[in-house]
XYZ file of C-alpha atoms in Angstrom:
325
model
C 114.943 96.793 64.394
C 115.226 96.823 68.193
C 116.212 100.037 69.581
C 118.702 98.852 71.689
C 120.579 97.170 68.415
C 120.531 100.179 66.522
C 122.154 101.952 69.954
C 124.553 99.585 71.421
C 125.648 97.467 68.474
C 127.372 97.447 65.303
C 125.738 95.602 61.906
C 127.947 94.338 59.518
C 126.154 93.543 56.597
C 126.433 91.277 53.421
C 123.871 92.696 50.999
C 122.106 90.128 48.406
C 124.474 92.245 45.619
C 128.035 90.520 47.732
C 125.921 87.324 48.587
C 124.936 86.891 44.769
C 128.780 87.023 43.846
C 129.373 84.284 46.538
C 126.924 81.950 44.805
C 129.525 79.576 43.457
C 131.379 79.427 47.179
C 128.522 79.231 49.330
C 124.997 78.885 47.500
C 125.994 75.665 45.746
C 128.613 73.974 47.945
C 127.055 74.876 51.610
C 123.177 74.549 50.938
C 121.582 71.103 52.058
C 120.948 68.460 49.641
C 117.201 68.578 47.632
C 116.953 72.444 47.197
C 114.784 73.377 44.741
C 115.382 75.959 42.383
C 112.796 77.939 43.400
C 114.723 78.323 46.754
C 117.827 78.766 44.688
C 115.930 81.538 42.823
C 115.336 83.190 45.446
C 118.125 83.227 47.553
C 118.908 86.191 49.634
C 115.863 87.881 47.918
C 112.924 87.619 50.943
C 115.121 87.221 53.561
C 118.258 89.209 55.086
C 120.312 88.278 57.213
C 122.464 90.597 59.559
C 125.565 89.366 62.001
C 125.217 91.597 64.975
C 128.938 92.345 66.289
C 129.634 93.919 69.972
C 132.545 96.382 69.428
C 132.905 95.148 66.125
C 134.705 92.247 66.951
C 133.944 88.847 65.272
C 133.208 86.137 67.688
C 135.685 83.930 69.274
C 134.831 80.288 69.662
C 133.364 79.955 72.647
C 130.835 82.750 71.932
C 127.394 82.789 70.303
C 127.359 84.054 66.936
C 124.338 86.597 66.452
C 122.405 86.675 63.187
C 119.230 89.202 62.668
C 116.830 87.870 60.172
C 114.457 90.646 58.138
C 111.903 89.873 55.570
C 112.592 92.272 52.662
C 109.224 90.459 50.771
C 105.814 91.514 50.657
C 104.494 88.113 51.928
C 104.891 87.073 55.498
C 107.737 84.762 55.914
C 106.991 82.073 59.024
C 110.384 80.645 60.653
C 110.223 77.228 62.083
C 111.977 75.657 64.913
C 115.893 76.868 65.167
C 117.620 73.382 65.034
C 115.483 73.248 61.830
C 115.018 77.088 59.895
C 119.223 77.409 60.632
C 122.313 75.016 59.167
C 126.138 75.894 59.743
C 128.518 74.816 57.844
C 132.438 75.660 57.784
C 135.241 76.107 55.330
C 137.709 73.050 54.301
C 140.871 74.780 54.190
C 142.706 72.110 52.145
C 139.464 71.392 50.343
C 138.229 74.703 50.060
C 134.802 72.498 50.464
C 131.914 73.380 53.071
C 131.087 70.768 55.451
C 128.101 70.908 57.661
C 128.747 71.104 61.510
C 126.864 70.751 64.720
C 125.625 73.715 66.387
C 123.229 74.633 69.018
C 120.284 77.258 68.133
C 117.852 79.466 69.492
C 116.091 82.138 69.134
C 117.373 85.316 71.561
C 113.627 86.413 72.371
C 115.207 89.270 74.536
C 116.089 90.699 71.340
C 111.903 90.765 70.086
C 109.978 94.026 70.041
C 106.810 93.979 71.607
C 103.913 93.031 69.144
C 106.417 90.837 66.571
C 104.470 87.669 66.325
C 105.681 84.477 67.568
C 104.240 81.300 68.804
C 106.365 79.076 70.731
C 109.376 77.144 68.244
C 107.409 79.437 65.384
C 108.451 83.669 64.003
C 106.438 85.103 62.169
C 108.280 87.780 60.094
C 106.547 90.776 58.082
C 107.831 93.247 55.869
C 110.528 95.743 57.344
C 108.013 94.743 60.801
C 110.336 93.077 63.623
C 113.645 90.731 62.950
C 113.917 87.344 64.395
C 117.362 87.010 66.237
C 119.078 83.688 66.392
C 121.686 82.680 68.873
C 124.282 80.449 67.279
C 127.136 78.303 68.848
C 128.729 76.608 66.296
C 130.825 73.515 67.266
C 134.367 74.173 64.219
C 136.274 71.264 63.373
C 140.127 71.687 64.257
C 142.590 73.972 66.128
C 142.681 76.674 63.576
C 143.060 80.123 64.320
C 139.934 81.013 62.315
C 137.313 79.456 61.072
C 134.931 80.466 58.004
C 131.425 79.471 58.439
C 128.452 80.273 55.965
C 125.001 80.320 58.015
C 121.808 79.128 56.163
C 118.392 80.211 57.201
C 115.297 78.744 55.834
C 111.752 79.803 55.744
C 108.183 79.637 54.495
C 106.297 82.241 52.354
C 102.936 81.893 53.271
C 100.503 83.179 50.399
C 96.833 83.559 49.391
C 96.322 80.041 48.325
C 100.039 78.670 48.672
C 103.048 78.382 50.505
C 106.768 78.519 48.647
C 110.212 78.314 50.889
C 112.649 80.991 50.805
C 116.371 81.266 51.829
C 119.206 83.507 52.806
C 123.151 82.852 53.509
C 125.908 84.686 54.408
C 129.421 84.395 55.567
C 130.836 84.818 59.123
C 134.085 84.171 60.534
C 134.783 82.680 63.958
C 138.541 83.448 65.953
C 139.682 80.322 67.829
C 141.270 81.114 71.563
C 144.734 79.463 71.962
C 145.128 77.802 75.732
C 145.823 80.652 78.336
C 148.595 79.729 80.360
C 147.679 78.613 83.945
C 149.100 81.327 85.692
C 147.218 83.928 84.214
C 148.078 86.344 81.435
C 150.859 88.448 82.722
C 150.991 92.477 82.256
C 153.170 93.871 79.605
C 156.083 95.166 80.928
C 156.393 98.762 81.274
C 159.644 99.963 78.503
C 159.756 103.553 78.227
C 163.846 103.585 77.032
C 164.102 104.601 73.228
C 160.705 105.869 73.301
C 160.347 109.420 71.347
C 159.714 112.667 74.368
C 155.628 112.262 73.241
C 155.490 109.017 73.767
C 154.997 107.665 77.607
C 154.404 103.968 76.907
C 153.406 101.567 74.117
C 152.114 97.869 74.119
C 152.473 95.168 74.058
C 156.113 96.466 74.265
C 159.023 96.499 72.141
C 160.380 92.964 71.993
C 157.640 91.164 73.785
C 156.166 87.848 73.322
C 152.646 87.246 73.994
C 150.902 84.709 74.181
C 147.907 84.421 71.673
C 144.998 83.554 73.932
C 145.764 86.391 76.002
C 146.087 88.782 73.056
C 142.792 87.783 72.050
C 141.335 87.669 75.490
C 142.445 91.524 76.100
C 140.134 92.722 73.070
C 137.381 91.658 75.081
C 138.773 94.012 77.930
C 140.826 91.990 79.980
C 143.740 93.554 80.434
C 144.959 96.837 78.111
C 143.480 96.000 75.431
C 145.156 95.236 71.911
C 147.585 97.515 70.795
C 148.209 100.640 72.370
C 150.153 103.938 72.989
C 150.169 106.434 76.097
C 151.440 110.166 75.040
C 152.008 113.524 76.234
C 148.491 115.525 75.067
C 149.725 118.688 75.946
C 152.920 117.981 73.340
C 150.305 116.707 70.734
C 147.116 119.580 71.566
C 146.735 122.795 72.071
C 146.701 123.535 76.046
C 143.736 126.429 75.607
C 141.653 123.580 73.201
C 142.333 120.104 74.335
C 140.071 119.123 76.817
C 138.857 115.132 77.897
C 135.211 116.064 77.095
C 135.390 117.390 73.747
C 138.611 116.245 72.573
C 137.567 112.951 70.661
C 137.778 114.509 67.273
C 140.298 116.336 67.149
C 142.194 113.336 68.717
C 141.644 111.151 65.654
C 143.249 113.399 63.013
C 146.572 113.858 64.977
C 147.098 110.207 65.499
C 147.485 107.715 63.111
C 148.466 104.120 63.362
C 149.991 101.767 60.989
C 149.959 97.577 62.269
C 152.177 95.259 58.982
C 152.290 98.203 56.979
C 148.418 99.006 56.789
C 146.973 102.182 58.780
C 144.678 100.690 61.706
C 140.868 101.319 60.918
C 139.353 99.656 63.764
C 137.762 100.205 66.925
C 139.149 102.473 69.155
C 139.036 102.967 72.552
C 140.291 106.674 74.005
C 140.458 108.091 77.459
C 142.068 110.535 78.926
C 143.768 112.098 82.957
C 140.999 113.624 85.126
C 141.373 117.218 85.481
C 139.736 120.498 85.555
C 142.072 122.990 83.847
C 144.857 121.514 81.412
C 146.846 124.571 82.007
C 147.397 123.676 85.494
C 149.498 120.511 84.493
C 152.386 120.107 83.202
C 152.840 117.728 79.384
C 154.034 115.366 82.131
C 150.910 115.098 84.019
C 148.115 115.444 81.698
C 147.669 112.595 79.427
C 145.922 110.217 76.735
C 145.662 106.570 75.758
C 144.487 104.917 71.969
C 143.724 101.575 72.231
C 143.332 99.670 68.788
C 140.871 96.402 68.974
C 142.478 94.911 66.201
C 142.531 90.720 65.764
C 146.140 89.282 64.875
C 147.479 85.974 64.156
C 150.749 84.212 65.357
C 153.591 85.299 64.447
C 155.840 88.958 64.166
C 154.097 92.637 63.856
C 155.691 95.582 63.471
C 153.499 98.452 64.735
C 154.129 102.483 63.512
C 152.692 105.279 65.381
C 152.519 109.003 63.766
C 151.560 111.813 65.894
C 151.111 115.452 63.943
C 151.228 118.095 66.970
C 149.069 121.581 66.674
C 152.764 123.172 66.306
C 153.432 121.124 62.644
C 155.929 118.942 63.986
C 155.682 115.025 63.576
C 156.873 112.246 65.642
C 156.725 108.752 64.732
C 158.188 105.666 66.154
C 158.051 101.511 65.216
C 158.284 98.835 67.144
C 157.774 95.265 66.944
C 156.245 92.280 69.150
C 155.275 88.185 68.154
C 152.325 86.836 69.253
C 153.051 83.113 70.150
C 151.188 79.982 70.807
């Protein structure tokens, strides 16, 4: 796999074990008409698929969804043109059916390691040698804040004497953008009353109502992002220990943070004030801010922070916002 992937990125992965035990939702209900059994046979057995995530945040809408393909066979698997080696297909809600749906794709070649081989619409794939890297847009049908998709790839085992297809599927899951208003997405407003002597700010605030494209567009960075809390470090950390460089880990055991009544386990995003000595500053001055990259839906959340300082003492605090269409 591309070295730049395994740096940058984050896999999630549906192994052929979870795929297997999604045969009766997807295999059967979101494959094209006129499989054969031996493609049914060997679903998800020769090739693996892999969503590639940035942040480890599912794709909104109007983003290409990434899929890594691997050949996990002995024989080399060939993949045909996109349009043709990919189908999409998305969840009935009401039906709980899968309907095919339009969708443009391509192959990402920037993602190919030199010497993979590939010929024009055509990728060939070898065992655990180079993964093929599709770039999917797919067109949902309605104004739902997500969407469940199953992707299908197809391909051909090319033998001695032969040639047999294979397949693979797995399941993704697209977040819709709600309309951003036309002013622009306005800051959250700065509410510090009430707020526990650790705390220096939270958001979005107490009270507030945001709007649920800009939530979602401030997990991609614009904006503070998510949910978040400003605090005092030097009420939190040791003064003598506590330092921006080498802080990181110690940082995640004295915070927790609890969104609806479940503790937060996604990506995080910490930084810290600039400065050389923390025992110049005063637990005014010298601070930190956890960001949680968390997706939400419309409605009211109620958000609890928990800080454990070095001394033994805890502080928590709740608060609650809505996110509105």
């Amino acid at each position: 796999m591309n070295t730049l992937i395994r740096t940058f990125l984050v896999f999630v992965v549906l192994s052929a074990g979870l795929l297997s035990g999604c045969a009766d939702s997807i295999n059967v209900q979101a494959l094209p008409p006129g499989i054969s059994d031996e493609v049914l046979k060997d679903l998800n057995k020769s090739l693996h698929l892999q969503q590639i995530l940035v942040n480890e945040l599912p794709a909104m809408a109007d983003e290409p969804i990434k899929i890594a393909v691997q050949n996990l066979s002995n024989t080399k698997i060939v993949l045909e043109r996109p349009e043709e080696a990919v189908k999409v297909f998305q969840k009935d809600e009401q039906t709980n059916e899968w309907l095919m749906i339009d969708a443009e794709v391509q192959y990402d070649w920037s993602w190919t390691e030199e010497g993979c081989d590939r010929d024009g619409a055509l990728f060939e794939l070898s065992k655990g040698h180079c993964s093929a890297v599709f770039s999917i847009v797919a067109k949902p049908v309605g104004d739902q804040e997500t969407y469940e998709l199953a992707i299908w790839v197809l391909g051909q085992k090319e033998g001695d004497n032969t040639s047999s297809l294979t397949a693979s599927t797995m399941q993704v899951f697209l977040h819709q953008i709600a309309p951003i208003p036309e002013m622009g997405c306005e800051p959250h407003p700065v509410q510090t009353e009430g707020l526990p002597s650790v705390l220096m700010r939270v958001w979005p605030s107490p009270g507030e109502k945001v709007p649920l494209g800009c939530y979602q567009r401030s997990l991609r960075g614009d904006g503070l992002p998510g949910i978040g809390v400003k605090f005092k470090a030097l009420e939190v950390y040791k003064p003598e220990t506590f330092l921006p460089e080498s802080s990181t880990l110690d940082a995640q055991s004295q915070l927790e943070l609890y969104v609806d009544g479940k503790i937060s386990r996604v990506n995080k995003q910490w930084s810290y004030s600039q400065a050389e000595a923390p025992s110049n500053l005063s637990r005014e001055e010298f601070w930190a801010t956890c960001s949680y990259l968390q997706y939400l839906p419309v409605g009211n959340h109620e958000v609890h922070v928990r800080f454990k300082a070095y001394t033994g003492e805890v502080t928590e605090y709740t608060w609650q916002f809505e996110i509105v269409k």
